[in-house]
Amino acid sequence: MDWFKTLIKEIAKVIKGLLKDKVGRIGLIGVLIVIVLALGAPMIATHDVTEMFAKSKLKPPSGDFLFGTDDFGRDVFSRIIFGARVSLKVGIISVGISATSGFILGILAGYYEGKTDGIIMGIMDVLFAFPSILLALFIVSVLGPNLTNTMIAIGIVSTPVFTRTVRASVISVKSMEYITSAKSIGLSSIRIILKHVAPNILAPFTVQATLALSSAILTEASLSFLGLGIQPPNPSWGSMLSDSRKYMELAPWLAIAPSAFIIGTILSFNLLGDSLRDVLDPKFKL
Amino acid sequence: MRAYIIRRFLTLIPILIGISLSIFLIMQLIPGDVVSGMLGIEANPELRANLEKKLGLDRPLHEQYLSWIGNAVKGDFGKSFRTDKEIFPEILSRFKITFQLTVMAAVISWIIAIPLGIISALKRNTIIDGIVRFIALLGVSVPNFAFATLSILFLSKVFKYYPPVGYAGLFADPAKNLKIMILPAIILGAIMSGSIMRMTRSSLLEVMRQDFIKTIRAKGASEKVVLFVHALKNALIPIITLIGMQIGSLLGGTVVTEQIFSIPGLGQMVLTGINQRDFPVVQGSILFIAFVYVVINIIVDILYTYIDPRITFKVGR
């Protein structure tokens, strides 16, 4: 369990570094708040997200309805809280898909080079040749808009970034002396990759994953805003914001609450990513 | 130089084949089939067969792909399922609108971002730098649809300003056209300026640290000369890469903005196509946008060689 101890030590070091940095502190706190809201949603929410209070349609924020109610008389606060769950779930699963496939593809391409590299990077170049929101939109519209397909689409769209990051790191690590010596004592390729190459590319990979989370949450919100992401009656910040446009004059709170949460969440992840980059790779610091 | 440009454009061919192939393959994933989508599941088999033949769906996949792409190269993207109109002329006329919006947004973002980025780098670690960096961070983190919605809300509540309804062409009614396009362009431009601001700042700081700047200063050049004649030119290279990528992603970003402001551009065409399940329209317009995106990136690559002669030298051999 030695590696486990080292891992914990490393993580503790990174968190310490983050807390020392003002930007990192704000980002970390923001991200923690979103996680707490998402995990504790059933306890924090004050009402059922689908329950319609016929007598309280489009009511402004009050003690009973903290963020007011929408045109169906549903509690906006509870929908926002459960929306955090949806956003985070989509973010984590789609980044999980893209990080895993990007990691494997990037290592294969970088380690073996030649034909394998050519084919993998060729496919990545093609995926890169689409504006990402458009490709996600296209995939979702073909597969049919729902939660699972949204996650698949975002996962596919963000795979090339991971593949490129991992491949570049693998290539730069590969020429190091300790890899050459590992090869010369006859270690198998898989062993070299897992034991010696992989740990050394974790830093850029983690930074990339944090930033990818923020863009996944952004893409989900955009798709839902266009009506092609999470489908009603499930709460999603993007679709709540889109629905709010019909009642802008009457009920501005409907637009303000989801915007604030979308912006706050993406901002937090970006701050955390920026600070992580500084902590993990001091070279980049300017 | 000319050889380089030609070679660069030749690399377009495999990428375009890849793009068209992936669009074609993704279209095959549509649950059910297009014909039942058009006629309903219980359609008369004879009617079905006729329509399948008319759309070429009875042929093997590779033949379908080759005929689609063969026609697309000639500018024939087929006809819309809904309106039965030719798709390509429609794409071109809508692209003009999207292109105008993109160019306006890009210019606005440069006007905001480059001066602020320079100031931020020169006044590094001061309050001004802090404010600029915060604005830049907002630009990177605020989604364009949220910014658009909040701006409309703010303008209507505070200034009683409502975005005009109905679209007018740039040449048909320039005044009305600009009135319609200016707000969406400012919104897209402001969002886009965030990352350009950051890039300008970090790239300028990087250049200012280099030895040749010290040499120029040692020779007694004024700070103005150092900045505007020497440093900026070198700092521009990564900024231009970013701008190229940004213009490409603007083409995608306009989908949402055009929807919010009811601008009849290419993005709206894609979205309407998707909502009406009008697949030839979706297929054609996405192929076209990806094509424009790739071409823009190549033009940016070529622009480098003008700004940074070192690159030509390397590739020229």
XYZ file of C-alpha atoms in Angstrom:
603
model
C 0.000 0.000 0.000
C 3.000 2.237 -0.399
C 1.683 3.891 -3.522
C -1.540 4.660 -1.699
C 0.302 6.530 1.036
C 2.300 8.473 -1.525
C -0.885 9.321 -3.367
C -2.550 10.643 -0.211
C 0.578 12.626 0.589
C 0.653 14.106 -2.900
C -3.038 15.033 -2.766
C -2.547 16.659 0.639
C 0.357 18.652 -0.804
C -1.729 19.832 -3.753
C -4.628 20.871 -1.511
C -2.232 22.761 0.722
C -0.880 24.538 -2.332
C -4.412 25.386 -3.454
C -5.346 26.797 -0.065
C -2.268 29.042 -0.043
C -3.380 30.619 -3.313
C -6.289 33.078 -3.097
C -7.659 32.029 -6.483
C -7.420 28.380 -5.524
C -9.188 28.983 -2.232
C -12.175 30.668 -3.874
C -12.349 27.987 -6.566
C -12.144 25.158 -4.082
C -14.852 26.647 -1.873
C -17.125 27.243 -4.879
C -16.685 23.711 -6.120
C -17.281 22.294 -2.633
C -20.516 24.288 -2.345
C -21.761 22.842 -5.644
C -20.829 19.327 -4.516
C -22.612 19.774 -1.181
C -25.724 21.136 -2.918
C -25.713 18.230 -5.353
C -25.176 15.512 -2.748
C -27.483 17.000 -0.142
C -30.186 18.076 -2.597
C -32.996 16.017 -1.035
C -32.224 17.526 2.382
C -31.614 21.112 1.251
C -34.539 21.433 -1.149
C -37.641 22.825 0.491
C -40.202 21.446 -1.963
C -40.678 18.650 -4.461
C -39.162 19.742 -7.800
C -42.198 18.711 -9.818
C -44.923 19.747 -7.388
C -47.072 22.534 -8.842
C -48.603 25.041 -6.455
C -51.530 26.215 -8.548
C -52.225 29.163 -6.298
C -48.630 30.424 -6.327
C -47.683 30.829 -9.978
C -44.886 33.321 -10.803
C -44.564 34.460 -7.191
C -41.501 36.562 -6.284
C -38.957 35.236 -3.739
C -40.419 34.904 -0.246
C -39.895 32.959 2.980
C -41.781 29.990 1.636
C -40.320 30.050 -1.871
C -36.753 31.331 -1.444
C -36.177 32.015 -5.152
C -39.846 32.463 -6.087
C -41.950 30.167 -8.253
C -42.160 29.546 -12.002
C -45.094 29.616 -14.393
C -46.249 26.170 -13.238
C -46.056 27.241 -9.604
C -42.980 25.094 -8.949
C -40.397 26.134 -6.346
C -37.381 27.651 -8.130
C -35.015 27.165 -5.169
C -35.577 23.405 -5.055
C -35.252 23.129 -8.823
C -31.953 25.027 -8.692
C -30.618 22.712 -5.974
C -31.595 19.604 -7.905
C -30.244 21.294 -11.029
C -26.818 21.287 -9.358
C -27.132 17.531 -9.156
C -27.929 17.264 -12.869
C -25.082 19.609 -13.855
C -22.515 17.854 -11.738
C -23.662 14.402 -12.806
C -23.438 15.301 -16.489
C -20.074 16.956 -15.901
C -18.517 14.071 -14.008
C -19.824 11.257 -16.190
C -19.059 12.956 -19.496
C -15.578 13.949 -18.352
C -15.187 10.382 -17.057
C -15.968 9.117 -20.559
C -13.659 11.556 -22.309
C -10.833 11.332 -19.759
C -10.755 7.539 -19.840
C -10.898 7.264 -23.605
C -8.521 10.193 -24.041
C -6.069 8.656 -21.577
C -6.019 5.276 -23.327
C -5.904 6.730 -26.836
C -3.268 9.302 -25.892
C -1.003 6.698 -24.313
C -1.375 4.340 -27.281
C -0.689 7.135 -29.767
C 2.242 8.578 -27.870
C 3.901 5.331 -26.867
C 3.655 3.359 -30.095
C 3.814 6.262 -32.584
C 3.807 5.292 -36.280
C 0.591 3.907 -37.734
C -1.312 3.695 -34.422
C -0.499 7.326 -33.766
C -1.525 8.319 -37.291
C -4.937 6.658 -37.097
C -5.793 7.848 -33.584
C -4.684 11.422 -34.141
C -6.362 11.486 -37.550
C -9.696 10.711 -35.903
C -9.013 13.311 -33.201
C -8.191 15.920 -35.848
C -11.523 15.241 -37.511
C -13.383 15.635 -34.203
C -11.444 18.842 -33.623
C -12.545 20.129 -37.001
C -16.056 20.785 -35.699
C -16.973 23.681 -33.421
C -17.533 21.662 -30.239
C -21.024 22.870 -29.349
C -22.144 22.124 -32.893
C -20.802 18.560 -32.799
C -22.493 17.955 -29.434
C -25.730 19.391 -30.804
C -25.483 17.159 -33.862
C -24.800 13.958 -31.902
C -27.589 14.643 -29.410
C -30.089 15.454 -32.125
C -29.307 12.231 -33.954
C -29.328 9.990 -30.849
C -32.346 11.769 -29.372
C -32.184 14.387 -26.624
C -32.050 12.958 -23.095
C -29.688 12.760 -20.117
C -27.660 9.728 -21.272
C -27.184 10.966 -24.813
C -26.176 14.407 -23.562
C -23.421 12.789 -21.518
C -22.304 10.622 -24.452
C -22.213 13.607 -26.808
C -20.212 15.795 -24.415
C -17.910 12.855 -23.707
C -17.149 12.386 -27.403
C -16.653 16.093 -28.014
C -14.112 16.521 -25.212
C -12.077 13.384 -25.936
C -9.610 14.991 -28.417
C -8.313 17.529 -25.861
C -7.414 14.738 -23.441
C -5.868 12.605 -26.153
C -3.665 15.499 -27.252
C -2.594 16.418 -23.717
C -1.758 12.816 -22.783
C -0.003 12.085 -26.072
C 2.181 15.179 -25.792
C 3.153 14.287 -22.217
C 3.859 10.663 -23.126
C 6.135 11.732 -25.967
C 8.063 14.100 -23.725
C 8.361 11.535 -20.912
C 9.303 8.709 -23.268
C 12.674 10.136 -24.219
C 13.712 10.495 -20.574
C 16.573 8.348 -19.430
C 14.651 6.383 -16.826
C 12.271 5.105 -19.486
C 15.131 4.050 -21.719
C 16.701 2.195 -18.814
C 13.389 0.557 -17.935
C 13.253 -0.682 -21.516
C 16.844 -1.889 -21.437
C 16.251 -4.081 -18.412
C 13.503 -5.761 -20.377
C 10.287 -4.454 -18.768
C 7.176 -5.002 -20.886
C 5.583 -2.013 -22.617
C 2.406 -2.209 -20.556
C 4.416 -2.240 -17.336
C 6.485 0.744 -18.424
C 3.365 2.655 -19.403
C 1.482 1.950 -16.188
C 4.326 2.206 -13.701
C 6.555 4.838 -15.201
C 4.793 6.881 -17.862
C 1.285 7.245 -16.403
C 2.242 8.760 -13.014
C 4.282 11.419 -14.757
C 1.456 12.734 -16.866
C -1.033 12.973 -14.008
C -0.381 16.677 -13.435
C -1.385 18.048 -16.857
C -4.143 15.452 -16.921
C -5.701 16.677 -13.666
C -5.629 20.288 -14.798
C -7.234 19.304 -18.083
C -9.929 17.316 -16.269
C -10.897 20.275 -14.075
C -11.168 22.603 -17.046
C -13.057 19.948 -19.009
C -15.584 19.703 -16.166
C -16.339 23.396 -16.474
C -16.769 23.182 -20.224
C -18.923 20.041 -19.907
C -21.238 21.865 -17.507
C -21.310 24.801 -19.929
C -22.136 22.566 -22.893
C -24.903 20.788 -20.994
C -26.423 24.138 -20.047
C -26.203 25.324 -23.668
C -27.818 22.152 -25.010
C -30.579 22.309 -22.405
C -31.061 26.003 -23.169
C -31.696 25.033 -26.799
C -34.132 22.323 -25.654
C -31.797 19.533 -26.770
C -30.324 18.479 -23.436
C -32.084 17.458 -20.254
C -35.812 17.123 -20.902
C -38.646 18.456 -18.684
C -39.809 17.975 -16.008
C -36.217 17.281 -14.884
C -34.636 20.477 -13.600
C -31.677 21.830 -15.564
C -30.214 25.305 -15.172
C -29.993 25.725 -18.944
C -33.636 24.910 -19.633
C -34.805 26.931 -16.615
C -33.001 29.947 -18.035
C -34.472 29.330 -21.458
C -38.015 29.060 -20.050
C -37.506 32.247 -18.055
C -37.331 34.337 -21.226
C -41.094 34.144 -21.687
C -41.682 35.844 -18.334
C -38.820 38.317 -18.271
C -41.064 41.295 -17.550
C -43.236 39.579 -14.978
C -40.734 37.393 -13.194
C -37.076 38.419 -13.592
C -36.053 36.124 -10.695
C -36.631 33.180 -13.009
C -33.678 34.356 -15.126
C -31.420 35.548 -12.333
C -31.281 32.387 -10.186
C -30.202 29.904 -12.882
C -27.762 32.400 -14.467
C -26.112 33.035 -11.114
C -25.670 29.320 -10.474
C -24.402 28.522 -13.970
C -21.897 31.378 -13.840
C -20.825 30.638 -10.252
C -20.236 26.956 -10.951
C -18.272 27.441 -14.163
C -16.280 30.266 -12.578
C -15.369 28.084 -9.588
C -14.158 25.220 -11.759
C -12.123 27.621 -13.902
C -10.533 29.216 -10.832
C -9.726 25.790 -9.437
C -8.247 24.692 -12.769
C -6.098 27.831 -13.052
C -4.810 27.440 -9.535
C -4.184 23.710 -9.995
C -2.078 24.488 -13.033
C 0.041 26.870 -10.983
C 0.394 24.418 -8.119
C 1.113 21.338 -10.213
C 3.266 22.941 -12.853
C 5.128 26.002 -11.614
C 6.694 26.423 -15.062
C 3.516 27.999 -16.370
C 3.276 30.601 -13.686
C 3.566 34.138 -14.977
C 5.904 30.269 -49.899
C 3.436 29.342 -52.604
C 4.438 25.705 -52.296
C 3.772 25.901 -48.568
C 0.309 27.365 -49.079
C -0.570 24.712 -51.633
C 0.720 21.967 -49.383
C -1.240 23.370 -46.469
C -4.432 23.348 -48.504
C -3.760 19.774 -49.628
C -3.935 18.675 -45.986
C -7.559 19.808 -46.181
C -8.486 16.814 -48.312
C -8.087 14.015 -45.728
C -9.659 16.181 -43.014
C -12.655 16.972 -45.213
C -13.076 13.313 -46.125
C -12.957 12.510 -42.397
C -15.497 15.210 -41.588
C -17.957 14.188 -44.281
C -17.554 10.518 -43.413
C -18.217 11.142 -39.733
C -21.273 13.299 -40.474
C -22.553 10.557 -42.778
C -21.917 7.826 -40.208
C -23.473 9.791 -37.342
C -26.573 10.278 -39.515
C -26.845 6.481 -39.763
C -27.372 6.355 -35.986
C -30.789 7.991 -36.231
C -33.186 5.663 -34.431
C -35.758 4.232 -36.811
C -35.348 5.476 -40.340
C -35.868 8.682 -42.202
C -38.663 7.349 -44.365
C -40.911 6.316 -41.474
C -40.068 9.648 -39.941
C -41.474 11.351 -43.023
C -44.403 9.109 -43.814
C -45.289 7.651 -40.429
C -44.642 4.049 -39.422
C -47.808 2.640 -40.959
C -47.164 4.009 -44.426
C -48.137 2.005 -47.472
C -45.129 -0.167 -48.515
C -45.307 0.982 -52.134
C -45.135 4.632 -51.080
C -42.208 3.782 -48.839
C -40.325 2.027 -51.624
C -40.898 4.957 -53.952
C -39.630 7.482 -51.466
C -36.642 5.302 -50.554
C -35.746 5.111 -54.218
C -36.206 8.844 -54.686
C -33.908 9.581 -51.723
C -31.450 6.917 -52.842
C -31.865 5.017 -49.580
C -32.235 1.679 -51.351
C -28.588 1.732 -52.426
C -25.680 0.340 -50.359
C -24.129 2.704 -47.795
C -20.892 3.417 -49.623
C -22.793 4.351 -52.773
C -25.027 6.671 -50.776
C -21.985 8.335 -49.257
C -20.191 8.718 -52.573
C -23.194 10.217 -54.300
C -23.849 12.590 -51.383
C -20.270 13.795 -51.258
C -19.934 13.863 -55.053
C -22.917 16.189 -55.283
C -21.810 18.253 -52.289
C -18.481 18.994 -53.990
C -20.453 20.376 -56.913
C -22.482 22.551 -54.550
C -25.551 20.321 -54.623
C -26.572 19.563 -51.035
C -29.915 18.100 -52.020
C -33.375 19.394 -51.147
C -35.033 20.059 -47.830
C -37.542 17.387 -46.737
C -39.880 20.084 -45.515
C -39.774 22.855 -48.063
C -38.427 20.888 -51.045
C -36.102 23.841 -51.736
C -32.462 23.493 -52.768
C -30.326 23.570 -49.610
C -27.057 25.038 -50.857
C -28.350 28.480 -51.957
C -30.170 28.728 -48.610
C -26.931 27.913 -46.748
C -25.055 30.584 -48.677
C -27.607 33.310 -48.063
C -27.805 32.461 -44.363
C -24.051 32.189 -44.077
C -23.747 35.859 -45.097
C -25.749 36.800 -42.008
C -23.775 34.547 -39.667
C -20.541 35.763 -41.227
C -21.513 39.391 -40.623
C -22.346 38.610 -36.998
C -19.082 36.710 -36.541
C -16.955 39.483 -38.046
C -18.685 42.171 -35.985
C -18.266 40.131 -32.801
C -14.619 39.394 -33.556
C -13.764 43.046 -34.219
C -15.562 44.146 -31.052
C -13.663 41.558 -29.028
C -10.297 42.762 -30.368
C -11.165 46.352 -29.588
C -11.961 45.357 -26.005
C -9.379 42.668 -25.411
C -6.083 43.697 -26.941
C -5.743 47.163 -25.312
C -6.942 45.811 -21.958
C -4.561 42.860 -22.220
C -1.639 45.192 -22.952
C -2.526 47.529 -20.074
C -2.884 44.559 -17.764
C 0.575 43.261 -18.718
C 2.227 46.673 -18.385
C 0.580 47.353 -15.016
C 1.242 43.837 -13.826
C 0.169 43.054 -10.250
C -1.584 46.390 -9.722
C -5.280 46.966 -9.024
C -5.888 47.695 -12.726
C -4.326 44.348 -13.621
C -6.518 42.654 -11.029
C -9.687 44.218 -12.430
C -8.796 43.335 -16.016
C -7.972 39.765 -15.048
C -11.273 39.430 -13.245
C -13.176 40.748 -16.279
C -11.249 38.307 -18.462
C -12.134 35.451 -16.133
C -15.802 36.397 -16.351
C -15.505 36.397 -20.131
C -14.156 32.857 -20.008
C -16.741 31.641 -17.501
C -20.025 33.323 -18.435
C -21.939 31.378 -21.090
C -23.066 33.561 -23.979
C -26.725 32.635 -23.559
C -26.669 33.616 -19.867
C -24.970 36.907 -20.696
C -27.466 37.541 -23.493
C -30.475 36.781 -21.293
C -29.185 38.929 -18.422
C -28.321 41.792 -20.786
C -31.793 41.783 -22.286
C -33.270 41.737 -18.786
C -31.004 44.565 -17.624
C -31.570 46.740 -20.690
C -35.332 46.346 -20.513
C -35.589 46.988 -16.782
C -33.145 49.879 -16.520
C -33.202 51.571 -19.927
C -36.562 50.358 -21.227
C -34.655 49.124 -24.273
C -36.048 46.156 -26.161
C -34.129 44.417 -28.942
C -35.856 45.144 -32.279
C -37.948 42.378 -33.818
C -37.851 41.276 -37.455
C -34.727 40.961 -39.518
C -33.481 43.248 -42.314
C -30.581 42.507 -44.658
C -27.365 44.500 -44.459
C -27.789 45.921 -47.957
C -31.568 46.143 -47.959
C -31.795 48.334 -44.837
C -28.350 48.989 -43.304
C -29.618 51.112 -40.410
C -32.155 48.542 -39.259
C -29.709 45.696 -39.837
C -27.078 47.291 -37.623
C -29.651 48.007 -34.918
C -30.537 44.315 -34.876
C -27.001 42.964 -35.082
C -25.185 45.282 -32.695
C -26.422 43.850 -29.389
C -25.790 40.189 -30.246
C -22.394 41.169 -31.685
C -21.424 43.034 -28.505
C -22.512 40.075 -26.396
C -20.585 37.516 -28.439
C -17.607 39.875 -28.674
C -17.512 40.565 -24.953
C -17.572 36.850 -24.156
C -14.876 36.145 -26.725
C -12.656 38.939 -25.422
C -12.012 37.116 -22.135
C -9.591 34.545 -23.459
C -7.944 37.001 -25.869
C -7.303 39.367 -22.949
C -5.648 36.573 -21.004
C -3.586 35.474 -23.959
C -2.480 39.043 -24.776
C -1.383 39.566 -21.203
C 0.551 36.339 -20.763
C 2.080 36.417 -24.221
C 3.261 40.020 -23.821
C 4.722 39.278 -20.388
C 6.540 36.295 -21.851
C 8.053 38.391 -24.652
C 8.997 41.266 -22.370
C 11.144 38.893 -20.330
C 13.258 37.849 -23.280
C 16.824 38.955 -23.877
C 16.261 40.850 -27.111
C 13.955 43.270 -25.292
C 16.717 43.951 -22.800
C 19.110 44.578 -25.687
C 16.697 47.024 -27.323
C 16.220 48.835 -24.034
C 19.991 48.901 -23.496
C 20.360 50.528 -26.885
C 18.290 53.388 -25.486
C 14.985 52.831 -27.288
C 11.989 54.441 -25.602
C 9.446 52.182 -23.893
C 6.970 53.041 -26.642
C 9.306 51.736 -29.315
C 10.051 48.658 -27.247
C 6.359 47.918 -26.855
C 4.819 48.858 -30.169
C 7.674 48.074 -32.556
C 9.266 45.032 -30.976
C 7.339 43.349 -28.198
C 3.819 43.422 -29.633
C 4.840 41.945 -32.952
C 6.269 38.924 -31.195
C 3.444 38.658 -28.730
C 0.923 38.562 -31.574
C 1.696 35.034 -32.715
C -0.138 33.065 -30.020
C -2.888 35.698 -30.006
C -3.544 35.075 -33.672
C -3.763 31.314 -33.151
C -6.342 31.915 -30.483
C -8.273 34.367 -32.646
C -8.405 31.781 -35.425
C -9.771 29.152 -33.063
C -12.200 31.662 -31.592
C -13.642 32.674 -34.950
C -14.255 29.022 -35.630
C -15.996 28.442 -32.334
C -17.970 31.660 -32.833
C -19.538 29.937 -35.825
C -20.826 27.356 -33.359
C -21.614 29.916 -30.651
C -23.885 31.832 -32.977
C -26.337 28.914 -32.855
C -27.467 30.028 -29.412
C -27.223 33.768 -30.031
C -29.129 33.609 -33.293
C -31.819 31.652 -31.517
C -32.142 34.243 -28.731
C -32.242 37.246 -31.054
C -34.181 35.506 -33.867
C -31.478 36.181 -36.445
C -32.051 34.007 -39.519
C -28.447 32.813 -39.851
C -26.835 29.447 -40.414
C -27.009 28.502 -36.726
C -30.750 28.988 -36.711
C -30.975 26.892 -39.874
C -29.177 24.004 -38.138
C -31.454 24.259 -35.139
C -34.666 24.476 -37.160
C -33.443 21.525 -39.211
C -32.841 19.538 -36.036
C -36.202 20.408 -34.533
C -38.074 19.535 -37.734
C -35.951 16.408 -38.235
C -35.054 17.745 -41.676
C -31.892 15.682 -42.050
C -30.536 16.854 -45.412
C -30.606 20.413 -44.045
C -28.788 19.396 -40.837
C -26.251 17.289 -42.714
C -25.561 20.000 -45.284
C -25.299 22.950 -42.945
C -23.046 21.129 -40.464
C -20.781 20.001 -43.315
C -20.618 23.600 -44.506
C -19.816 25.045 -41.061
C -17.105 22.434 -40.445
C -15.649 23.234 -43.871
C -15.511 26.962 -43.118
C -14.019 26.219 -39.686
C -11.191 24.130 -41.161
C -10.465 26.676 -43.890
C -10.253 29.485 -41.316
C -7.746 27.468 -39.308
C -5.591 26.915 -42.382
C -5.680 30.608 -43.279
C -4.547 31.385 -39.729
C -1.690 28.899 -40.124
C -0.621 30.610 -43.306
C -0.883 34.059 -41.704
C 1.732 32.947 -39.190
C 4.339 32.579 -41.828
C 3.863 36.252 -42.672
C 4.204 37.361 -39.090
C 6.873 34.908 -38.075
C 9.330 34.238 -40.923
C 11.069 31.577 -38.816
C 8.207 29.213 -39.601
C 8.575 29.570 -43.379
C 12.236 28.851 -43.101
C 11.584 25.624 -41.268
C 8.852 24.385 -43.543
C 10.498 25.639 -46.732
C 13.098 22.929 -46.497
